Short mmCIF file of C-alpha atoms (C1' of nucleotides) in Angstrom, two decimals:
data_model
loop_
_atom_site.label_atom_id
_atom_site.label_comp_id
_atom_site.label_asym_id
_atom_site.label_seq_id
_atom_site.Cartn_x
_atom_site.Cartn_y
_atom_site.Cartn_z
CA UNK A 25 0.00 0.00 0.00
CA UNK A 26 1.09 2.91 -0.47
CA UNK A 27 -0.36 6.84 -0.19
CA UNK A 28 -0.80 9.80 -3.28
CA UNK A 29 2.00 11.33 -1.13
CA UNK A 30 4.30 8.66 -1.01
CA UNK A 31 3.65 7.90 -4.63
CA UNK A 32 4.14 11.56 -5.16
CA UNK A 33 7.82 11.46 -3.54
CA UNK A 34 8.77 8.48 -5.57
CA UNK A 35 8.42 10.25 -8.94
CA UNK A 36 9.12 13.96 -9.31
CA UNK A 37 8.33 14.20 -12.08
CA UNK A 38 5.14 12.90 -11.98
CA UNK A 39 2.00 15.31 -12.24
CA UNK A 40 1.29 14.55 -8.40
CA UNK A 41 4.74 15.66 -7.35
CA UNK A 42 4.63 18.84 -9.64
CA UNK A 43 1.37 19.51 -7.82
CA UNK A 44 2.44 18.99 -4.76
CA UNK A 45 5.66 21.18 -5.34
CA UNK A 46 3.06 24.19 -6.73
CA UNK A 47 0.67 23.60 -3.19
CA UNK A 48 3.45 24.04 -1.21
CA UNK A 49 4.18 27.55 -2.72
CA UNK A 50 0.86 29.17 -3.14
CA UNK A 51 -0.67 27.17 0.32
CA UNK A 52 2.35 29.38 1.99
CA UNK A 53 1.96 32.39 0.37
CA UNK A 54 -1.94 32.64 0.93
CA UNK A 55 -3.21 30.31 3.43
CA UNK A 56 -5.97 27.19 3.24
CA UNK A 57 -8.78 30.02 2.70
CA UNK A 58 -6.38 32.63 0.35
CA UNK A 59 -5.49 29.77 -1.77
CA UNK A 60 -8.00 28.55 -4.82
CA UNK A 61 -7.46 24.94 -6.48
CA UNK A 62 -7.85 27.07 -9.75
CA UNK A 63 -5.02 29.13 -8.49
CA UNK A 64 -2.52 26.09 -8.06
CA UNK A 65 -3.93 24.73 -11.29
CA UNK A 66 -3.34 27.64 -13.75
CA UNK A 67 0.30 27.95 -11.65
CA UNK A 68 0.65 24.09 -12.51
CA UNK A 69 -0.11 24.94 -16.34
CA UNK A 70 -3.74 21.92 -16.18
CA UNK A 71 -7.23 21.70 -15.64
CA UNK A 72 -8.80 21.80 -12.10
CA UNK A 73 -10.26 18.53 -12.78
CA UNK A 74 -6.99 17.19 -13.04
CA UNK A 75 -5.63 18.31 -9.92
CA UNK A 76 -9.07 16.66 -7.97
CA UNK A 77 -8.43 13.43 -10.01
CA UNK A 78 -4.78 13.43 -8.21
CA UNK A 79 -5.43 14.66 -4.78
CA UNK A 80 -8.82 14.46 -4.47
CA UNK A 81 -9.65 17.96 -3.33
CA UNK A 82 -8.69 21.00 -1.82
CA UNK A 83 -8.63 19.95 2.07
CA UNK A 84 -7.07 16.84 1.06
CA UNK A 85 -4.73 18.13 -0.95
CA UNK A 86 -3.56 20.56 1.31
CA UNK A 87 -3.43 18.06 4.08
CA UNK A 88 -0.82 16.46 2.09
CA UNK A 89 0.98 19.58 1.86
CA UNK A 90 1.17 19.66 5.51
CA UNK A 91 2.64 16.20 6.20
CA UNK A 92 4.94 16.79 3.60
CA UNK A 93 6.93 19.98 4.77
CA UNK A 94 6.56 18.18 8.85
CA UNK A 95 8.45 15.22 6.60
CA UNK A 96 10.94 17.65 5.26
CA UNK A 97 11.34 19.64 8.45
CA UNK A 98 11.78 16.36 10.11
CA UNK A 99 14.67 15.12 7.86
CA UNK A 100 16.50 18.63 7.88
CA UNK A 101 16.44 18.50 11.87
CA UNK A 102 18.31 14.68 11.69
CA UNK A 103 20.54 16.20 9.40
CA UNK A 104 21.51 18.92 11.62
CA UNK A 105 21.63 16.93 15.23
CA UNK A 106 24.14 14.38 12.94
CA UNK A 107 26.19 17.48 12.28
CA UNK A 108 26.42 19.10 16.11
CA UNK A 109 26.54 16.07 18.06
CA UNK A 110 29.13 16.03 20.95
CA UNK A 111 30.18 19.74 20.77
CA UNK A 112 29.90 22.15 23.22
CA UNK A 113 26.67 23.94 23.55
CA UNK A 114 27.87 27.31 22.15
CA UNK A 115 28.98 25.98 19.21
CA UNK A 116 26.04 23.53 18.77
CA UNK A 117 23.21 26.73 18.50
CA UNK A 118 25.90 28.47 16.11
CA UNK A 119 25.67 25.77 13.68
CA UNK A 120 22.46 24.95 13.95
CA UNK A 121 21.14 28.71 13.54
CA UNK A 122 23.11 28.65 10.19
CA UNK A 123 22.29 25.33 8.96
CA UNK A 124 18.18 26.03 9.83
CA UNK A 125 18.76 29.51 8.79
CA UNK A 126 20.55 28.52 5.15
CA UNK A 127 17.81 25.36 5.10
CA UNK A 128 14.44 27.81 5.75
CA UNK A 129 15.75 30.66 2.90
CA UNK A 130 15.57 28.38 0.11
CA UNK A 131 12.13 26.57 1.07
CA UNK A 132 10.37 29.56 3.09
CA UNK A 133 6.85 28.15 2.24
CA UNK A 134 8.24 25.38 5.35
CA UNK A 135 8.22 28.84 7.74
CA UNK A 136 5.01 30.05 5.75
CA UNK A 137 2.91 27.01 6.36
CA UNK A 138 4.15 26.08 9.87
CA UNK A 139 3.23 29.80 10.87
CA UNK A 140 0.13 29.84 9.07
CA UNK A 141 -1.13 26.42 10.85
CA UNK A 142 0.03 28.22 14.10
CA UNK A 143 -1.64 31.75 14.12
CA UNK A 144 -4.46 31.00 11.97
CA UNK A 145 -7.92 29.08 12.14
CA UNK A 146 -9.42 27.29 8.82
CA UNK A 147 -13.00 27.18 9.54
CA UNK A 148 -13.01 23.30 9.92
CA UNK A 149 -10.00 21.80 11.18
CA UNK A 150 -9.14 18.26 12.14
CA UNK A 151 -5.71 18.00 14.38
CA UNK A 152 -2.79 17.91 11.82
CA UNK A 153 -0.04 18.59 13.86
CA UNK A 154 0.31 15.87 16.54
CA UNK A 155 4.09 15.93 15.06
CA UNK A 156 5.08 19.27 16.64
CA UNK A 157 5.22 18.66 20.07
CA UNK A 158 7.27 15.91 19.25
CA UNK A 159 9.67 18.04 16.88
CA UNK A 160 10.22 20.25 19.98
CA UNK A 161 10.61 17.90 22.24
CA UNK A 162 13.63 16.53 19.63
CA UNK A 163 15.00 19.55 19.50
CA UNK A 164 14.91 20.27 22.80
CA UNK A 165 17.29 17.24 23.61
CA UNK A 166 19.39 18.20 20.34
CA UNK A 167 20.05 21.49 21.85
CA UNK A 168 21.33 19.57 25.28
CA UNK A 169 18.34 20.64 27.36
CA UNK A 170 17.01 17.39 27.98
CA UNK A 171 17.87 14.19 28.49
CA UNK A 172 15.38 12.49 26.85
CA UNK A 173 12.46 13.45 24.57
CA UNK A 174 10.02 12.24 26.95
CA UNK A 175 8.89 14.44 30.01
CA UNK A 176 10.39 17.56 28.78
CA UNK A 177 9.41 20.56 31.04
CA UNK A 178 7.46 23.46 30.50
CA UNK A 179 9.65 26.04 30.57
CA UNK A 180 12.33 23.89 28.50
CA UNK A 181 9.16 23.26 25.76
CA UNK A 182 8.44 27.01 25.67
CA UNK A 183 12.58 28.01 25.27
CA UNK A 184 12.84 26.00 21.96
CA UNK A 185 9.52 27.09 20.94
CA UNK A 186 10.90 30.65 20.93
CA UNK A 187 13.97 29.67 19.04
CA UNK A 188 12.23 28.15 15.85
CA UNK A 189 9.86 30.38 16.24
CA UNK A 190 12.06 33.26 15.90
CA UNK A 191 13.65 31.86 12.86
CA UNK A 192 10.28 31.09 10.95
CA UNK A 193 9.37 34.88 11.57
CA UNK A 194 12.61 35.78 10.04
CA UNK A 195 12.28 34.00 6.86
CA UNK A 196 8.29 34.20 6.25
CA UNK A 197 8.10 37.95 7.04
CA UNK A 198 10.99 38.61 4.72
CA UNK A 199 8.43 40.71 2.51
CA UNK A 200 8.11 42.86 5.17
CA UNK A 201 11.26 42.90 7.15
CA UNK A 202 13.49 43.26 4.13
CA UNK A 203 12.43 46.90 2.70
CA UNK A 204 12.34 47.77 6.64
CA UNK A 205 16.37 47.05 6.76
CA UNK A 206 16.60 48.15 3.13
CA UNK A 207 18.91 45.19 2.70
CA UNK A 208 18.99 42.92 -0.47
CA UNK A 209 18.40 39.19 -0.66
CA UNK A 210 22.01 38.02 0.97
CA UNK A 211 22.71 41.01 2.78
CA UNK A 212 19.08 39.92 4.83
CA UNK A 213 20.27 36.70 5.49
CA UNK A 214 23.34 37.36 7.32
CA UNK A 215 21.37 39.77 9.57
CA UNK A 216 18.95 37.43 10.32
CA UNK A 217 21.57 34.87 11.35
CA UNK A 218 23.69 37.97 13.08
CA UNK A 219 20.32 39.36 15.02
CA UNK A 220 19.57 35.46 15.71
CA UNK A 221 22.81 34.62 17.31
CA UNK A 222 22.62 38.13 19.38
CA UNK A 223 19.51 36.64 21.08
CA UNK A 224 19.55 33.54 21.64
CA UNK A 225 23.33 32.36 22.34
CA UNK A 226 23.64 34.31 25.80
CA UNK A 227 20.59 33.06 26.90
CA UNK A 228 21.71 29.59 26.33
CA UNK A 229 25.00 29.55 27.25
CA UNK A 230 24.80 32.71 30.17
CA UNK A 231 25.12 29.98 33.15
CA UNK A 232 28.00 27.45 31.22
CA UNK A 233 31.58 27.48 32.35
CA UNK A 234 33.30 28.95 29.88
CA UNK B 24 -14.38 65.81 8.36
CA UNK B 25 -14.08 62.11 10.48
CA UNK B 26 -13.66 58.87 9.39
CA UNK B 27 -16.40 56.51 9.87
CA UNK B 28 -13.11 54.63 11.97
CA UNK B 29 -13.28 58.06 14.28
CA UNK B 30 -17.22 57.88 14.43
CA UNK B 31 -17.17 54.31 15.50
CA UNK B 32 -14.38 55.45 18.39
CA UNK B 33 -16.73 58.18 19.43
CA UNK B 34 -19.70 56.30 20.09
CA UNK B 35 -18.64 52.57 21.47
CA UNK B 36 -22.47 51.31 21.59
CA UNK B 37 -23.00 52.27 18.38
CA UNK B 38 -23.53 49.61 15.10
CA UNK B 39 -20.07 50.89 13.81
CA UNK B 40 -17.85 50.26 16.85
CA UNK B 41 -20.00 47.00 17.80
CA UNK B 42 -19.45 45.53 14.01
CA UNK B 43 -15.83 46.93 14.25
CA UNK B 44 -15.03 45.12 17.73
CA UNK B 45 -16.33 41.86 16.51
CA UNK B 46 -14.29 41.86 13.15
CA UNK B 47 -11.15 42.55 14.65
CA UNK B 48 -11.46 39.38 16.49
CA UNK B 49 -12.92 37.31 13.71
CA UNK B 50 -9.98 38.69 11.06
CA UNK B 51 -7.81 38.03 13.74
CA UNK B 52 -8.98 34.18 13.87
CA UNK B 53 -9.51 33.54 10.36
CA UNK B 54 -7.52 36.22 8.26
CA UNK B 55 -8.87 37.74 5.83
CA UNK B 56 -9.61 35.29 3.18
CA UNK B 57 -10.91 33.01 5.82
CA UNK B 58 -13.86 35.72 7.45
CA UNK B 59 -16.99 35.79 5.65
CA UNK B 60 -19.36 39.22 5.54
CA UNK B 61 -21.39 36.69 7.06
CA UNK B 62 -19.87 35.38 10.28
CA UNK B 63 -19.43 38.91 11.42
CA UNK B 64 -22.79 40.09 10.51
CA UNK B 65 -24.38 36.78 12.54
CA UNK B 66 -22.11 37.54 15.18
CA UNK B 67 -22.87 40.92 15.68
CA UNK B 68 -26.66 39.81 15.36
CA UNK B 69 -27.71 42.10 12.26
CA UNK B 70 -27.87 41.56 8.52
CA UNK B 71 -25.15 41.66 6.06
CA UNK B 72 -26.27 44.51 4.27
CA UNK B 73 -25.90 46.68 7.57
CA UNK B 74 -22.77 45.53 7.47
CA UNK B 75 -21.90 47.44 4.07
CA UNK B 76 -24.45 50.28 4.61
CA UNK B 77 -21.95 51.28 7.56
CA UNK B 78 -18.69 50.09 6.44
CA UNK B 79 -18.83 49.59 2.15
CA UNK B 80 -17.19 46.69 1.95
CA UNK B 81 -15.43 43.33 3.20
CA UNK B 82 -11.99 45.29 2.67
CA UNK B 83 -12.99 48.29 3.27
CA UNK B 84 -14.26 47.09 7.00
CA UNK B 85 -10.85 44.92 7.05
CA UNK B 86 -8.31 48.13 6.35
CA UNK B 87 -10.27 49.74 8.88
CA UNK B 88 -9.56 46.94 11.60
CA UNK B 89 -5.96 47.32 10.53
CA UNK B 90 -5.63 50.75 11.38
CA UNK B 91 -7.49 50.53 14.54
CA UNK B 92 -5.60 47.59 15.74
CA UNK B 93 -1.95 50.28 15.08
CA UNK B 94 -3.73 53.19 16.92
CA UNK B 95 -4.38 50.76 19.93
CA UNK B 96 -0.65 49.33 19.79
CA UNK B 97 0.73 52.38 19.29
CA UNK B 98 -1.27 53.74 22.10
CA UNK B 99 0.07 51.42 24.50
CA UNK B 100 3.42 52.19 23.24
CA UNK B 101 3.48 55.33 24.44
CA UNK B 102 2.11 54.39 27.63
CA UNK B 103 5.11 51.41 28.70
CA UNK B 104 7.33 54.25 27.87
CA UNK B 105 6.24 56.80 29.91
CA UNK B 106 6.24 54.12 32.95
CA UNK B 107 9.47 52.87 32.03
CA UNK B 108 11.62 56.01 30.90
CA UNK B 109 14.64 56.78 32.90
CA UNK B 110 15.27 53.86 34.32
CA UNK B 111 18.21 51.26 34.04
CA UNK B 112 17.86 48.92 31.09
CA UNK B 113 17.62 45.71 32.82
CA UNK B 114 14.36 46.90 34.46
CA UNK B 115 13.23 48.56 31.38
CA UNK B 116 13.17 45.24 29.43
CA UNK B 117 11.39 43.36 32.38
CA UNK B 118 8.25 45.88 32.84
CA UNK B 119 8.37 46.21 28.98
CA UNK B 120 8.00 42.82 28.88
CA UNK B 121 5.47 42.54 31.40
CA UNK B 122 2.91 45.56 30.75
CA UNK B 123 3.11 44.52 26.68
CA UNK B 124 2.23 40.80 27.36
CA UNK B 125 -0.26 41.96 29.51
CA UNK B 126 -2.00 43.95 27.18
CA UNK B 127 -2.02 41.71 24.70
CA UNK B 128 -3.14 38.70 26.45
CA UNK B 129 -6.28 40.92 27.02
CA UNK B 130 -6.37 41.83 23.47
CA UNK B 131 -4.83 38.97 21.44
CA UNK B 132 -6.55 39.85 18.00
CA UNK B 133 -4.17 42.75 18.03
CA UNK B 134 -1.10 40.05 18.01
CA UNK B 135 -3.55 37.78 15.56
CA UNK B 136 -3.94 40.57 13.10
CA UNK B 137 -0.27 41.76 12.97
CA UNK B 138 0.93 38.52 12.12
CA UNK B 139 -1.38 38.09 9.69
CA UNK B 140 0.09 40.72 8.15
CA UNK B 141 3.21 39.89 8.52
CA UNK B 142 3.51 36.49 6.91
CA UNK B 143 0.29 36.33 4.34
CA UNK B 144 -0.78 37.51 1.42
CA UNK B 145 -3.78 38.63 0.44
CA UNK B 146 -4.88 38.23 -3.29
CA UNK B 147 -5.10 42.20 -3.55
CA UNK B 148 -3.48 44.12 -0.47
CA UNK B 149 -2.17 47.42 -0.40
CA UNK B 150 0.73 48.87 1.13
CA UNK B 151 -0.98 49.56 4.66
CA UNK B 152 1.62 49.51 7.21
CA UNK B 153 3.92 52.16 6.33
CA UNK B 154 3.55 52.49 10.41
CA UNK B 155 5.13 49.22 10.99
CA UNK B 156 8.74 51.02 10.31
CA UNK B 157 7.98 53.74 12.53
CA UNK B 158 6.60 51.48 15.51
CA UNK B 159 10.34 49.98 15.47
CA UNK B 160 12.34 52.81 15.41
CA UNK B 161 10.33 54.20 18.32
CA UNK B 162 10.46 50.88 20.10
CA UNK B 163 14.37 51.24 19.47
CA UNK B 164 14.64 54.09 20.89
CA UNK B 165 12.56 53.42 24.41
CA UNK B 166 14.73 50.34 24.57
CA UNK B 167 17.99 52.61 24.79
CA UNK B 168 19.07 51.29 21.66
CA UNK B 169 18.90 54.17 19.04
CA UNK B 170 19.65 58.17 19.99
CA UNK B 171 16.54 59.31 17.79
CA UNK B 172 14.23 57.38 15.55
CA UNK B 173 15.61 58.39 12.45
CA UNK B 174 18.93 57.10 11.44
CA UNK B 175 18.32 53.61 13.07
CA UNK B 176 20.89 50.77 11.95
CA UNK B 177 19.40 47.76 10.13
CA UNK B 178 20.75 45.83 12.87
CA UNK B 179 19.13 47.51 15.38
CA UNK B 180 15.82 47.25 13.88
CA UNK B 181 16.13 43.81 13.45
CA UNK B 182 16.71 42.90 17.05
CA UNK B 183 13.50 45.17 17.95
CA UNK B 184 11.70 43.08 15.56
CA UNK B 185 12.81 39.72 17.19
CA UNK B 186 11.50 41.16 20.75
CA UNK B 187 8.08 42.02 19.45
CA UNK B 188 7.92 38.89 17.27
CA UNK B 189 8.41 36.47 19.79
CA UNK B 190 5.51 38.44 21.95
CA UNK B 191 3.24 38.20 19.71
CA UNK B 192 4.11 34.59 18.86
CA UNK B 193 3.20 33.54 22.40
CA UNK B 194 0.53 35.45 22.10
CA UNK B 195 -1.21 34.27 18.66
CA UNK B 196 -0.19 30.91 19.42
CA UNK B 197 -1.82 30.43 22.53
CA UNK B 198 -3.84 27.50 20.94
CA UNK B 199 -1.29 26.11 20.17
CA UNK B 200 1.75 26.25 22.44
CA UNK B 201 -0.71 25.91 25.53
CA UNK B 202 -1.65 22.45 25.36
CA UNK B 203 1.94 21.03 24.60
CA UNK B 204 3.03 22.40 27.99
CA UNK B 205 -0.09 21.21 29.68
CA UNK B 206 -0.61 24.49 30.95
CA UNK B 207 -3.78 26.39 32.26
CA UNK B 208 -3.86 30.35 31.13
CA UNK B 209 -2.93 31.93 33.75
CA UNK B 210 0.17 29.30 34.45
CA UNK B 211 0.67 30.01 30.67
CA UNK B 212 1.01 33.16 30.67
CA UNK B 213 3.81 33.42 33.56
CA UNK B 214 5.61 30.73 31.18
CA UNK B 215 5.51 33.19 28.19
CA UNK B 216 6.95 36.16 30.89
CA UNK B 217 9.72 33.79 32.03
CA UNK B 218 10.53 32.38 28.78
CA UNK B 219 10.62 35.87 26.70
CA UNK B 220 12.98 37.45 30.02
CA UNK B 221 15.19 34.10 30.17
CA UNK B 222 15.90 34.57 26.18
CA UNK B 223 16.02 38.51 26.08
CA UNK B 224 17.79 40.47 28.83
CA UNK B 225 20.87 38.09 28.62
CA UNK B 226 21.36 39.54 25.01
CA UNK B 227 20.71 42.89 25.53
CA UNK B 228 22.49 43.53 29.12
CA UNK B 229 25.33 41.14 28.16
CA UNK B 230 27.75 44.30 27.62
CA UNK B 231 26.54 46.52 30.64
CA UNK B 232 28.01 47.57 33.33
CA UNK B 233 26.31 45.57 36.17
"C1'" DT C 9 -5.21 -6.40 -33.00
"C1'" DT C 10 -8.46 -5.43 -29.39
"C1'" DA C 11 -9.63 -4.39 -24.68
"C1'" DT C 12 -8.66 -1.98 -20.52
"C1'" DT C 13 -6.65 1.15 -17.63
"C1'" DT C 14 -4.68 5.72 -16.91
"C1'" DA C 15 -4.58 10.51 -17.58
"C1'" DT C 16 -6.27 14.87 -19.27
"C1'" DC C 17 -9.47 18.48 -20.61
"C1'" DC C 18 -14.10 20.66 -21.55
"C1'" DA C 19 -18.40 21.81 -19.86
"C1'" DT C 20 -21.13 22.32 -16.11
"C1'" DC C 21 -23.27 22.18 -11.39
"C1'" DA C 22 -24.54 23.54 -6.62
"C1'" DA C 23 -23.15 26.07 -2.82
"C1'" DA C 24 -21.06 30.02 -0.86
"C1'" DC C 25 -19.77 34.63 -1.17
"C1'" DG C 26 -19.64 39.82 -1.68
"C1'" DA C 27 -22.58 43.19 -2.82
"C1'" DT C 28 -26.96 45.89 -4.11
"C1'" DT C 29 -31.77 47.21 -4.21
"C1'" DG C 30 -36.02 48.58 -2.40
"C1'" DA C 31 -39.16 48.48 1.20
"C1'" DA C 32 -39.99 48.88 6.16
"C1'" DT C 33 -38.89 50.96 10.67
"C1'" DC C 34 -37.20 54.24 13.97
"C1'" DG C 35 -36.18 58.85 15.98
"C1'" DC C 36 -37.20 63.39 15.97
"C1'" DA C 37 -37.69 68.33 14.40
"C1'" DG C 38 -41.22 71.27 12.48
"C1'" DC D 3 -49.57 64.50 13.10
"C1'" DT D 4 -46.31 65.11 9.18
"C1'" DG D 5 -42.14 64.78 6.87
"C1'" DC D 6 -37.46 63.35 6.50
"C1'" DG D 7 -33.06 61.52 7.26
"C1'" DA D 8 -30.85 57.58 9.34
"C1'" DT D 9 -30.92 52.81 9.99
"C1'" DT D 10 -32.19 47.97 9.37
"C1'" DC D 11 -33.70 43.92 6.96
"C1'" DA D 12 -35.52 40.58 3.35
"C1'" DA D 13 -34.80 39.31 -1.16
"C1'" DT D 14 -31.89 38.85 -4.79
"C1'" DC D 15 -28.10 39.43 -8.26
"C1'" DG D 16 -23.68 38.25 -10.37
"C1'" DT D 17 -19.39 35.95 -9.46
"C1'" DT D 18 -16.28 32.82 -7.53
"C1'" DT D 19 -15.22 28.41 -5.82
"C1'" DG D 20 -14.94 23.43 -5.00
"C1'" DA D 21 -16.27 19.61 -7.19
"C1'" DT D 22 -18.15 16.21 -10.84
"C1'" DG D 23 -19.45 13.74 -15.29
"C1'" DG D 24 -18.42 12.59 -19.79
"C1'" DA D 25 -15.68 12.64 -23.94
"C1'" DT D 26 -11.08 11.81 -25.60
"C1'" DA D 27 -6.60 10.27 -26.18
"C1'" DA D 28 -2.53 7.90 -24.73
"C1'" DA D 29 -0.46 4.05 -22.57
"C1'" DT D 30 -0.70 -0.79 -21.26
"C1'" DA D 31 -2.36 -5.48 -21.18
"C1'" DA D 32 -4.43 -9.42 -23.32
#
DNA sequence: TTATTTATCCATCAAACGATTGAATCGCAG
DNA sequence: CTGCGATTCAATCGTTTGATGGATAAATAA
């Protein structure tokens, strides 16, 4: 057995994955509610009726979209605890700041959606996101600040919930915060890293031997 | 010459304010895409078409929620400044921080509605926060960071953004965030306090003099 | 070859939505 | 009371939106 999304991810070139791919984008940009199937279609270059005989429909389709980026968000998060492991905690929030950072710039609808999913209502909503209190709890241990992922505290839960949150701001509200700064593209991204690092590394660190 | 925004602030039991109370919390919720004419209208308990006779239109109603929600902000700028001027930075931060997530705990639309802005589009939107820039700079400033609000380095602005992001996070993602730390509000709230001091006054009091 | 499945588009539907119109109602000055 | 502006609502219009059915062609199997 195996699901559109998985058969999706097997082939990308397939009309599912391209699709998907186009979702992702314009789901980001505009929301569940801001986002029309004909809108993804046209972008997509077919008929709407192609698109439902893929996915379905609109909910379903964008439930898809959903998993997908938790998947890819997921992966990225391995990839970066692989590349920290065993070095001292300073260090460990520099790279991973960078790596996120550098990661998030060049798929921003990841930041888009997981904002949009955390600010916003749709107007009927199952529970999609059982993942994310397991992400931070992940992350939480990744960043040395628990032992395991199970029976995190509070106040732990809500420290690594400002940190990603911080960084999705950064790269979805780059629309708004770039003019702001009057910075261009690269020039933006090293200030979000610098402004990130200002933050969050004494915080972490303000209480380590040095 | 007033603004039917200005009439509405005049009056607070009249139609205008009543419809103009209720769609700042349903925008807030659903953005603008997702509110209907409709929910508002059965909300407030009238028809639709009262709706437009006092208002025009769904935007027109929307932009006016946006500029009410900055006047309030703004308002309460001013006001953590007065109470916290002239005093040591360290303290400035913590009252800031405490007054500001007061205030929007009560009003959490306001945080709803400004991230809205930040990270979504809307099909057809205009260029309606010029105020946004201004709102740092003078945040800047009250923080100790800038001399005068003109002149402020992109730096500067971006760490004033990273403060009032991560309130309003908290904030807007109440529904969210709560639950994973099994909190109740008022236990949640005292997390988001702790959690926003623990991560900010290290950073900016790091190079004081203690 | 023929038959069957897969994929795509065209045409169209029903529901929801933003908006308007015209009539009814209210408050109040003359 | 009368007249009039301000306000409200019921009914309805035109459009958009999500979704479907049927025709068609290409690919695949028999």
């Amino acid at each position: 057995m195996s699901t559109p999304l998985e058969k999706a991810r097997r082939d990308p070139e397939s009309m599912k994955a391209r699709i998907l791919d186009v979702s992702r984008r314009i789901f980001g940009e505009y929301g569940f509610h801001g986002t029309t199937t004909r809108m993804i279609a046209q972008e997509v270059g077919i008929d709407i009726s192609t698109l439902h005989y893929h996915w379905g429909g609109k909910k379903d389709l964008y439930e898809s979209v959903v998993i997908d980026i938790n998947k890819d968000l997921r992966q990225k998060l391995i990839e970066v605890e692989q590349r920290i492991h065993s070095l001292p905690l300073g260090e460990r929030l520099d790279i991973s700041i960078d790596m996120t950072t550098d990661y998030l710039f060049e798929h921003p609808e990841v930041s888009n959606l997981i904002l949009f999913r955390y600010f916003g209502k749709t107007r009927s909503d199952g529970n999609l996101d059982a993942i994310i209190p397991e992400f931070t709890a992940d992350i939480a241990r990744s960043m040395g600040l628990a032992l395991d992922k199970k029976n995190v505290p509070p106040e732990t839960m809500m420290k690594v919930l400002a940190v990603m949150n911080s960084i999705h701001n950064f790269i979805s509200g780059e629309n708004f915060f770039r003019p702001m700064v009057k910075a261009d593209r690269e020039r933006y991204i090293a200030l979000v890293k610098e402004t990130l690092k200002f933050i969050l590394i004494p915080a972490f660190t303000q209480n380590e031997a040095i």
